[in-house]
CSV table of C-alpha atoms in Angstrom, one decimal:
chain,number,residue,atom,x,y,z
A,903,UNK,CA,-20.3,3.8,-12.4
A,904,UNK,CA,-16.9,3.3,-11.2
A,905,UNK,CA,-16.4,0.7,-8.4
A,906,UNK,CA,-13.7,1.8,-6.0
A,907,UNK,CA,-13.2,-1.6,-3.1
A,908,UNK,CA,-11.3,-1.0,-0.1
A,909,UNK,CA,-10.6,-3.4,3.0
A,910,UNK,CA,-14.0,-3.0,4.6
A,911,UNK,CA,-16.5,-3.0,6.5
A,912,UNK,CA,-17.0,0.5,6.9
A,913,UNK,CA,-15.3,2.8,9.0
A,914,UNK,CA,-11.5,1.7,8.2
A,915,UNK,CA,-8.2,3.6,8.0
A,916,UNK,CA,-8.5,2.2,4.6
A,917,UNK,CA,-11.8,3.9,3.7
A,918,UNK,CA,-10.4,7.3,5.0
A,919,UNK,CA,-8.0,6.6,2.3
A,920,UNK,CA,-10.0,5.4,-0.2
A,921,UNK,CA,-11.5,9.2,0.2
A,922,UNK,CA,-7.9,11.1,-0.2
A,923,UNK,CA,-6.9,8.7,-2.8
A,924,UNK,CA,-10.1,8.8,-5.2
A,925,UNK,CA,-10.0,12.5,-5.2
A,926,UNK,CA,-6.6,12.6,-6.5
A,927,UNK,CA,-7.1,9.7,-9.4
A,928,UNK,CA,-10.6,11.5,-10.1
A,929,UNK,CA,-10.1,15.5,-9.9
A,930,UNK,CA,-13.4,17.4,-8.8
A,931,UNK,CA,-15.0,13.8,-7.5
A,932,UNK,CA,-15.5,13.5,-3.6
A,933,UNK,CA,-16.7,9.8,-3.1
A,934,UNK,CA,-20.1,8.6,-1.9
A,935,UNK,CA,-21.1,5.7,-0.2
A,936,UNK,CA,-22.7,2.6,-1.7
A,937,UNK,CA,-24.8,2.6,0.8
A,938,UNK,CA,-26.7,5.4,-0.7
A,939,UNK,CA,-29.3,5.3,-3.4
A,940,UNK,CA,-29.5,9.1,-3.5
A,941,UNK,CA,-28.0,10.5,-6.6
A,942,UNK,CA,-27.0,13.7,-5.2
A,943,UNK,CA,-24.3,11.8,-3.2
A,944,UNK,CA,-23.2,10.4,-6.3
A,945,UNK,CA,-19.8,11.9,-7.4
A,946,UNK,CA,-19.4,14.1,-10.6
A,947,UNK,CA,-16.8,11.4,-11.9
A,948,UNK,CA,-19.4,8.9,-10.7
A,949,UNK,CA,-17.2,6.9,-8.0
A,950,UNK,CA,-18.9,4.6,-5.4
A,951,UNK,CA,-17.1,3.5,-2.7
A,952,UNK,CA,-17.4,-0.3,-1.6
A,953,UNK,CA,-16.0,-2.4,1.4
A,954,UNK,CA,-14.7,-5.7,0.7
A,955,UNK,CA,-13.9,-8.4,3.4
A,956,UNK,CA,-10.0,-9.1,1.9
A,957,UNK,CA,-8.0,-7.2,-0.4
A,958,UNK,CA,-7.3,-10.5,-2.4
A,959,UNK,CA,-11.1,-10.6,-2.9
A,960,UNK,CA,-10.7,-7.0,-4.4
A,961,UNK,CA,-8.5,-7.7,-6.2
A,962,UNK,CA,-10.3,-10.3,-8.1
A,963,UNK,CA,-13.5,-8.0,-8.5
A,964,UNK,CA,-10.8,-5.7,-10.3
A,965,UNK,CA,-9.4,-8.6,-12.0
A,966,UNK,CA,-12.6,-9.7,-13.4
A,967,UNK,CA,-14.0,-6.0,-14.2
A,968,UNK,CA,-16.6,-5.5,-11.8
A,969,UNK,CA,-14.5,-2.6,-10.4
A,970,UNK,CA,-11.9,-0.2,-11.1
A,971,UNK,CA,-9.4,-0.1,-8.5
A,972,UNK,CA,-8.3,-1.1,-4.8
A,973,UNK,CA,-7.3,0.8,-1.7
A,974,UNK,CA,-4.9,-1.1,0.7
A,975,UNK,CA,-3.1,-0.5,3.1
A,976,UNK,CA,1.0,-1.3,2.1
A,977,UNK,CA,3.3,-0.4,5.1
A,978,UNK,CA,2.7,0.7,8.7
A,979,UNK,CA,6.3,3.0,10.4
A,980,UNK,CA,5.9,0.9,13.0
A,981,UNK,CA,4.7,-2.7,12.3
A,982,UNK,CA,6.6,-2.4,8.7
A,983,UNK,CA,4.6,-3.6,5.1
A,984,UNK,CA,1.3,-5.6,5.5
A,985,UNK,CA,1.5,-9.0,4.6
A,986,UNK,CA,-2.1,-9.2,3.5
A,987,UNK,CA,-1.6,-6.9,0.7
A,988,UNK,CA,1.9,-8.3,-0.9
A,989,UNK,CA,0.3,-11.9,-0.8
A,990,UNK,CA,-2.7,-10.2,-2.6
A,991,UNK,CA,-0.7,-8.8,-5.3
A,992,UNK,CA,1.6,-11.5,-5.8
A,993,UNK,CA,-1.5,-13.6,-6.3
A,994,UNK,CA,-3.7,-11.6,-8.4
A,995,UNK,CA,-3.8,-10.8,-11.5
A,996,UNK,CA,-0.8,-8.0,-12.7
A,997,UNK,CA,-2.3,-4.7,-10.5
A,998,UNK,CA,-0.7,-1.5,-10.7
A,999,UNK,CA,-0.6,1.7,-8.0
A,1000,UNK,CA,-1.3,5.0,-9.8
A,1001,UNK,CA,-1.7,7.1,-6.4
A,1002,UNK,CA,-0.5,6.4,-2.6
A,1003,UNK,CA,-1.5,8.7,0.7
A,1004,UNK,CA,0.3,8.5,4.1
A,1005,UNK,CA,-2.3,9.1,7.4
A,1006,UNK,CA,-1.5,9.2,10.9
A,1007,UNK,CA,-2.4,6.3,13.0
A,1008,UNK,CA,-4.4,7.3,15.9
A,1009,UNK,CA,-7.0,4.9,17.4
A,1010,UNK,CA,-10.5,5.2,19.3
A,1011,UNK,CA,-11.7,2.5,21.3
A,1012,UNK,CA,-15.1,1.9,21.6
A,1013,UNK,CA,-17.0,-0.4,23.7
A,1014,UNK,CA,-20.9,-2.2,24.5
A,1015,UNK,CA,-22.7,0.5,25.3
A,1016,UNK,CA,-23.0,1.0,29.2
A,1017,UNK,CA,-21.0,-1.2,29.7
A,1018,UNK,CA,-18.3,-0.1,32.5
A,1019,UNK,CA,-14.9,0.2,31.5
A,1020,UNK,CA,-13.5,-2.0,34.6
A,1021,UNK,CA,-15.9,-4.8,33.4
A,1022,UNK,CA,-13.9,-4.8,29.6
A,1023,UNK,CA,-12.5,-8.7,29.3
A,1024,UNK,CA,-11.9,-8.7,25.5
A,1025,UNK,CA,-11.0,-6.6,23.4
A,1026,UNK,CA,-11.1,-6.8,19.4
A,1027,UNK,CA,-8.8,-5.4,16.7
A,1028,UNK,CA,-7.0,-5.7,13.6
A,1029,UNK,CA,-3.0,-7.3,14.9
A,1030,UNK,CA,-1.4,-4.0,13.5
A,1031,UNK,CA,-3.5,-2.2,16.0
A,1032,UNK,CA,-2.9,-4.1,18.4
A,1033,UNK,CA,0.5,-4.0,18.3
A,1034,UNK,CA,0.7,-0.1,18.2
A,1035,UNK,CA,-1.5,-0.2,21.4
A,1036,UNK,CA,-0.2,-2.2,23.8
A,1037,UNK,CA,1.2,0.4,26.3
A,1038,UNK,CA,-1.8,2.0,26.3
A,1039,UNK,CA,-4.2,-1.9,27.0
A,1040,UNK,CA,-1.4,-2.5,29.5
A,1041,UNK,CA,-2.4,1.1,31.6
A,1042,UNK,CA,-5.8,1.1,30.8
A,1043,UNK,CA,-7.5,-2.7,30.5
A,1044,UNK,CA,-4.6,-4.8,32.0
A,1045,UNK,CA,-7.3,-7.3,33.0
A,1046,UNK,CA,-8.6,-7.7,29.3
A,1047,UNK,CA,-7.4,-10.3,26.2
A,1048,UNK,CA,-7.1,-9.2,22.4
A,1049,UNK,CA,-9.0,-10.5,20.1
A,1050,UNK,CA,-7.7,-10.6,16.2
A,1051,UNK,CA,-10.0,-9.2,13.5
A,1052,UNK,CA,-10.1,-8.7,9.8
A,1053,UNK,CA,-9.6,-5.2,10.2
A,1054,UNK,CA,-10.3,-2.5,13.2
A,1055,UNK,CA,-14.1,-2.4,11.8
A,1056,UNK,CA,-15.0,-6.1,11.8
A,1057,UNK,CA,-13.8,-5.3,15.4
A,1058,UNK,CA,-15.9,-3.1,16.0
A,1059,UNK,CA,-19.1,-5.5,14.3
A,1060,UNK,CA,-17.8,-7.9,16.8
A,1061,UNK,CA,-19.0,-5.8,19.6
A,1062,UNK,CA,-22.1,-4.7,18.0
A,1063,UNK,CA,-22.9,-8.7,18.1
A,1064,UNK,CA,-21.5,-9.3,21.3
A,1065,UNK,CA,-18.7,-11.4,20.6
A,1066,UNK,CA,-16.2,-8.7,21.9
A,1067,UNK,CA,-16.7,-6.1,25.1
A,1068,UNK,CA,-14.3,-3.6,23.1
A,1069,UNK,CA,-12.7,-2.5,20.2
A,1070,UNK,CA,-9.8,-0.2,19.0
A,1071,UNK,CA,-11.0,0.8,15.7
A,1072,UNK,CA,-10.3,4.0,13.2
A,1073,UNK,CA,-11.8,7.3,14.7
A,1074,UNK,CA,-14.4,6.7,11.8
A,1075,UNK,CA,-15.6,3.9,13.0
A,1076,UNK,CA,-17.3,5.7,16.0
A,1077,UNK,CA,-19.0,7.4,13.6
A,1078,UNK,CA,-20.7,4.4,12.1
A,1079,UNK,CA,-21.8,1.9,14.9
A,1080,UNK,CA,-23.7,3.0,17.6
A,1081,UNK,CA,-21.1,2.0,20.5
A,1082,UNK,CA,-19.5,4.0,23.4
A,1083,UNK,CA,-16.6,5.8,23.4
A,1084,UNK,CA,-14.0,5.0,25.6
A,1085,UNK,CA,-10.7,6.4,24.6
A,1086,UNK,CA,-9.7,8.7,21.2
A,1087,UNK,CA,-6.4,9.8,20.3
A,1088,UNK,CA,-5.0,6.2,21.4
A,1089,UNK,CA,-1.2,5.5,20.2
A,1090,UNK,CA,1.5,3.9,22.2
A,1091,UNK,CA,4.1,5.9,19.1
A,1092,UNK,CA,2.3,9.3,18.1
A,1093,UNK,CA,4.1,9.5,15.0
A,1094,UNK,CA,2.9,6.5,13.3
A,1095,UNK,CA,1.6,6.7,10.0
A,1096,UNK,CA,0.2,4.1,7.0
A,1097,UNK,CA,0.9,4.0,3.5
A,1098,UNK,CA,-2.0,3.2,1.2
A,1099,UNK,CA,-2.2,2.5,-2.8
A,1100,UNK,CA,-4.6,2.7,-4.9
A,1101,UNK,CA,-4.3,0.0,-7.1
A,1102,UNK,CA,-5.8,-1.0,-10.7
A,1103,UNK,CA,-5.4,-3.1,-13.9
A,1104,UNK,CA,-2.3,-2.0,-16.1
A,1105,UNK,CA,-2.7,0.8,-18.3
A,1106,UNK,CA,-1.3,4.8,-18.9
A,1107,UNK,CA,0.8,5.7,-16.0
A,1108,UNK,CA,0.6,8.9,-13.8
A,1109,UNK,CA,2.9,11.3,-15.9
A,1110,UNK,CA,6.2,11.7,-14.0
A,1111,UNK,CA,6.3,14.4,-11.4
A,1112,UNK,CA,9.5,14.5,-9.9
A,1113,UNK,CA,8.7,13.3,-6.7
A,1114,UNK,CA,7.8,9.3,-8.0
A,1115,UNK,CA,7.9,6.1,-6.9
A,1116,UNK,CA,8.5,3.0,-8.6
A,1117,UNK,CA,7.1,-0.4,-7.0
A,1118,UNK,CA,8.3,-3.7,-8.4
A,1119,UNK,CA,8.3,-7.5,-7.2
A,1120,UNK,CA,11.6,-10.1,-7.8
A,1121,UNK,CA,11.8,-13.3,-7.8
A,1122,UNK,CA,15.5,-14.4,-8.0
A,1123,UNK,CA,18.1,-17.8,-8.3
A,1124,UNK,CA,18.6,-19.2,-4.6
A,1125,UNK,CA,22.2,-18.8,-5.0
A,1126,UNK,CA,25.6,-16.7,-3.7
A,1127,UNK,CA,25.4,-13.1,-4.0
A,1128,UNK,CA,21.9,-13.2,-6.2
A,1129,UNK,CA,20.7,-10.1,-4.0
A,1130,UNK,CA,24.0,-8.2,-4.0
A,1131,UNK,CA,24.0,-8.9,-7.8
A,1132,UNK,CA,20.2,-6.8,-7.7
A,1133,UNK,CA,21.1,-4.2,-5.4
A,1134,UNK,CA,24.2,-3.1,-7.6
A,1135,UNK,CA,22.3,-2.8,-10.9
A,1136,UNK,CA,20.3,-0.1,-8.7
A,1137,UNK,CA,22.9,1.0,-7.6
A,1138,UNK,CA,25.1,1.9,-10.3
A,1139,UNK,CA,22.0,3.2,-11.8
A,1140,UNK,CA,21.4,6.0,-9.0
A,1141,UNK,CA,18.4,4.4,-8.1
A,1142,UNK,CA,17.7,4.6,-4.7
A,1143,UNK,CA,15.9,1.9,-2.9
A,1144,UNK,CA,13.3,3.0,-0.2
A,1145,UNK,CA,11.9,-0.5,0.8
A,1146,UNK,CA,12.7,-4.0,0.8
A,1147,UNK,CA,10.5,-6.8,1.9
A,1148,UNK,CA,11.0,-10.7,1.2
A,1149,UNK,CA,7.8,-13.0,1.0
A,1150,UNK,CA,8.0,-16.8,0.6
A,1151,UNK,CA,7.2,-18.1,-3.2
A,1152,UNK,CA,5.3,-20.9,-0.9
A,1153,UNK,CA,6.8,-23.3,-3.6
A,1154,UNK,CA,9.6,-24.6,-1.3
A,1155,UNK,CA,11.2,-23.9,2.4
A,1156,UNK,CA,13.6,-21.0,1.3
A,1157,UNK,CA,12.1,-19.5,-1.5
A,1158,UNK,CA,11.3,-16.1,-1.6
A,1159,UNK,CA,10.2,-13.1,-3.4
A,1160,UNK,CA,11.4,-9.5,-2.9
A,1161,UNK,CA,9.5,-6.8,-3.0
A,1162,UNK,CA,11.3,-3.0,-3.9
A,1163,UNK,CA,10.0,0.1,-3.8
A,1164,UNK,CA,12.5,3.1,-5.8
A,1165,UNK,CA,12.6,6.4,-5.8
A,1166,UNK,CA,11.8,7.7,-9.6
A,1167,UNK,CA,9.7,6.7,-12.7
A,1168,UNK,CA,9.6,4.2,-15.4
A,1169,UNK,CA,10.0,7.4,-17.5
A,1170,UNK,CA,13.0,8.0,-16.4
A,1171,UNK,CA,16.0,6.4,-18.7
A,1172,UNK,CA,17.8,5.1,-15.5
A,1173,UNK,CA,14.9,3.6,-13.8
A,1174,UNK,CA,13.8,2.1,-16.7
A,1175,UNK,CA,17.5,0.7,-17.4
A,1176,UNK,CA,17.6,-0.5,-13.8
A,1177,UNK,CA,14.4,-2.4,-14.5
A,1178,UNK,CA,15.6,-4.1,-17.5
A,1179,UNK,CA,19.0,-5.3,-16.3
A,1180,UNK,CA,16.8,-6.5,-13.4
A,1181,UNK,CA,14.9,-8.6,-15.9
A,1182,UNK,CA,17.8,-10.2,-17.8
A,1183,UNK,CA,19.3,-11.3,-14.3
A,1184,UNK,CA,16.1,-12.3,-12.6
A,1185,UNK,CA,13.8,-15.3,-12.9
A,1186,UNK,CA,11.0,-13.0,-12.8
A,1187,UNK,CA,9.9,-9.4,-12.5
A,1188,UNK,CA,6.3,-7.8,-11.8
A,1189,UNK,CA,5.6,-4.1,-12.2
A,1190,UNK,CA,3.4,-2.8,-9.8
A,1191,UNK,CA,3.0,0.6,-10.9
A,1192,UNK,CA,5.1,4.2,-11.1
A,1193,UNK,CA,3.4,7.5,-8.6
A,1194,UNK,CA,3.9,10.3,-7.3
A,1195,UNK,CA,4.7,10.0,-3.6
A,1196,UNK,CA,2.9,10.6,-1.2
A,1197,UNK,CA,4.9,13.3,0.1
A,1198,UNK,CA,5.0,15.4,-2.8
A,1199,UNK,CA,8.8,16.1,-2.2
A,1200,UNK,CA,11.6,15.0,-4.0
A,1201,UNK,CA,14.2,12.5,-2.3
A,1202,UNK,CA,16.8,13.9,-0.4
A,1203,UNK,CA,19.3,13.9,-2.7
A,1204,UNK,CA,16.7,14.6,-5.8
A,1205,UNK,CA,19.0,14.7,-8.9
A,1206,UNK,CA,20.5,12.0,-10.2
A,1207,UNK,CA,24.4,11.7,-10.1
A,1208,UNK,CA,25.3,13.1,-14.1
A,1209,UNK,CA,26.3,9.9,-15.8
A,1210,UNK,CA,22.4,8.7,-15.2
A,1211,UNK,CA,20.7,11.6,-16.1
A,1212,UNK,CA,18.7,11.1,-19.1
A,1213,UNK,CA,20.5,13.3,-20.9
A,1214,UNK,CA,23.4,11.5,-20.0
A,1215,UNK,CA,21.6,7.9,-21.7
A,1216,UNK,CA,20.9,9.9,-24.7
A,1217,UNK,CA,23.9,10.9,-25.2
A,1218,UNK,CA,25.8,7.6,-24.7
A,1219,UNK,CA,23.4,6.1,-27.0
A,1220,UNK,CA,24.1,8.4,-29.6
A,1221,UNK,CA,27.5,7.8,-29.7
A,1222,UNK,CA,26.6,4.2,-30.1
A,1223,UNK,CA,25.1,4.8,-33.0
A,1224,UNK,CA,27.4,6.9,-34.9
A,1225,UNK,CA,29.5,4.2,-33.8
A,1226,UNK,CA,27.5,1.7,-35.8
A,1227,UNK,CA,27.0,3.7,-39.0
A,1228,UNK,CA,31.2,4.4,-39.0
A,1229,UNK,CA,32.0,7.6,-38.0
A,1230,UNK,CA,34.6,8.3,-35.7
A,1231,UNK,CA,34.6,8.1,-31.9
């Protein structure tokens, strides 16, 4: 049986995509629930999904071999990357992506059931909710206080046991607990999406694609122009960087890690150079995994400039050699 974890209870964003994600890493599978002890809802590849309270928890059940992989979520277009997650993966054990989705962010709120909407004084939810649905709390329960939860479906718990008059949770959460409708289709930005990885211990890599991307983590010398120094081996490279996000080393005030995501492949000769000039000139560097984007669609500008194509590596390398055995240049 493989154990798939994502950031529980049930009824996430994150489940959704633990669904789209486990039927791309497992062809012909379509997850079931562990809820169920019915093997017909068992999938062909044998997947069970499970909640799990914190990613870093997840990640340890990975870690130790009591499951397979991890869906979290990784960046939000409008609150930017999720803490939780890079603190997860900085911590755990070395944890690779091998597939990532992008869904739309659009919220339901659901409340006590009969419970009046004018009578709604708190209100629970995840802080990356929250933050993409103030407008709409400000027009619609201006006399209510947020709450912070775990994630949109402990918010939704928290109403079920009366600790909360309301939540905004993922549409699948009405689904699941048996609470009132009060809103769907909530979102003070109608374009906002989440990224989500599915994550797992080090081993064969999704074969290259042409539409990658390569996710590392940095840590680098606290001194003049260390970053500049990083961004020009990419650079020079034509790697193109798609994400940057620093997170304290919580060793000292001033510290930090950086985490990158590129466009490209570790199978590709000038990603993979990029990656190891990056490791003579940094303190450390963590792999975190080579996919196919989301998207499916090449970058903008999807071939590399001609002096770091890989035929253009091989060809410089050959040279080289014939240099070394004497011939003439």
């Amino acid at each position: 049986m493989r154990r798939i974890l994502y950031l529980g209870p049930e009824g996430t964003f994150t489940e959704q995509a633990a669904r789209v994600l486990v039927t791309r890493a497992y062809p012909g599978s379509a997850a079931s629930d562990s809820s169920s002890d019915s093997e017909a809802q068992r999938t062909a590849a044998d997947v069970v999904l499970e909640p799990a309270v914190t990613v870093q928890i997840a990640m340890r059940e990975v870690a130790s071999g009591h499951a397979e992989a991890v869906v979290a979520p990784v960046e939000n277009s409008v609150e930017g990357s999720v803490p939780a997650t890079l603190d997860a993966l900085d911590a755990a054990d070395p944890m690779v992506a091998v597939a990532e989705t992008v869904l739309p962010v659009r919220f339901t709120v659901l409340a006590t059931p009969g419970l009046p909407i004018d009578d709604i004084r708190t209100v629970a939810t995840h802080p990356h909710a929250a933050a993409q649905v103030r407008q709409w709390l400000a027009g619609h329960l201006p006399a209510a206080s947020i709450v912070s939860s775990t994630s949109t479906a402990a918010a939704a718990l928290e109403v079920l046991e009366g600790r909360a008059d309301a939540a905004v949770t993922a549409p699948l959460a009405a689904q699941r607990y048996p609470l009132d409708v009060v809103a769907t289709d909530v979102a003070d930005v109608r374009d906002a999406v989440t990224s989500f990885r599915l994550m797992r211990l080090p081993g064969r890599m999704p074969a290259p694609t042409g539409a990658d991307r390569t996710a590392i983590v940095v840590t680098v010398d606290d001194r003049v122009g260390t970053l500049a120094d990083l961004l020009t081996e990419l650079a020079v490279r034509g790697v193109n960087l798609t994400r940057i996000e620093s997170r304290p080393t919580r060793d000292r005030l001033g510290s930090y890690r950086f985490f990158l995501d590129l466009d490209g492949h570790l199978a590709e000769r000038r990603v993979a150079d990029a990656l190891a000039a990056l490791r003579r000139r940094c303190q450390a560097v963590r792999f975190l995994g080579s996919f196919p984007r989301a998207d499916g669609h090449d970058p903008a500008d999807p071939a590399p400039p001609e002096p770091v194509s890989d035929a253009a590596f091989a060809e410089a390398e050959s040279w080289v050699q014939s240099l070394l055995e004497g011939s003439p240049s």
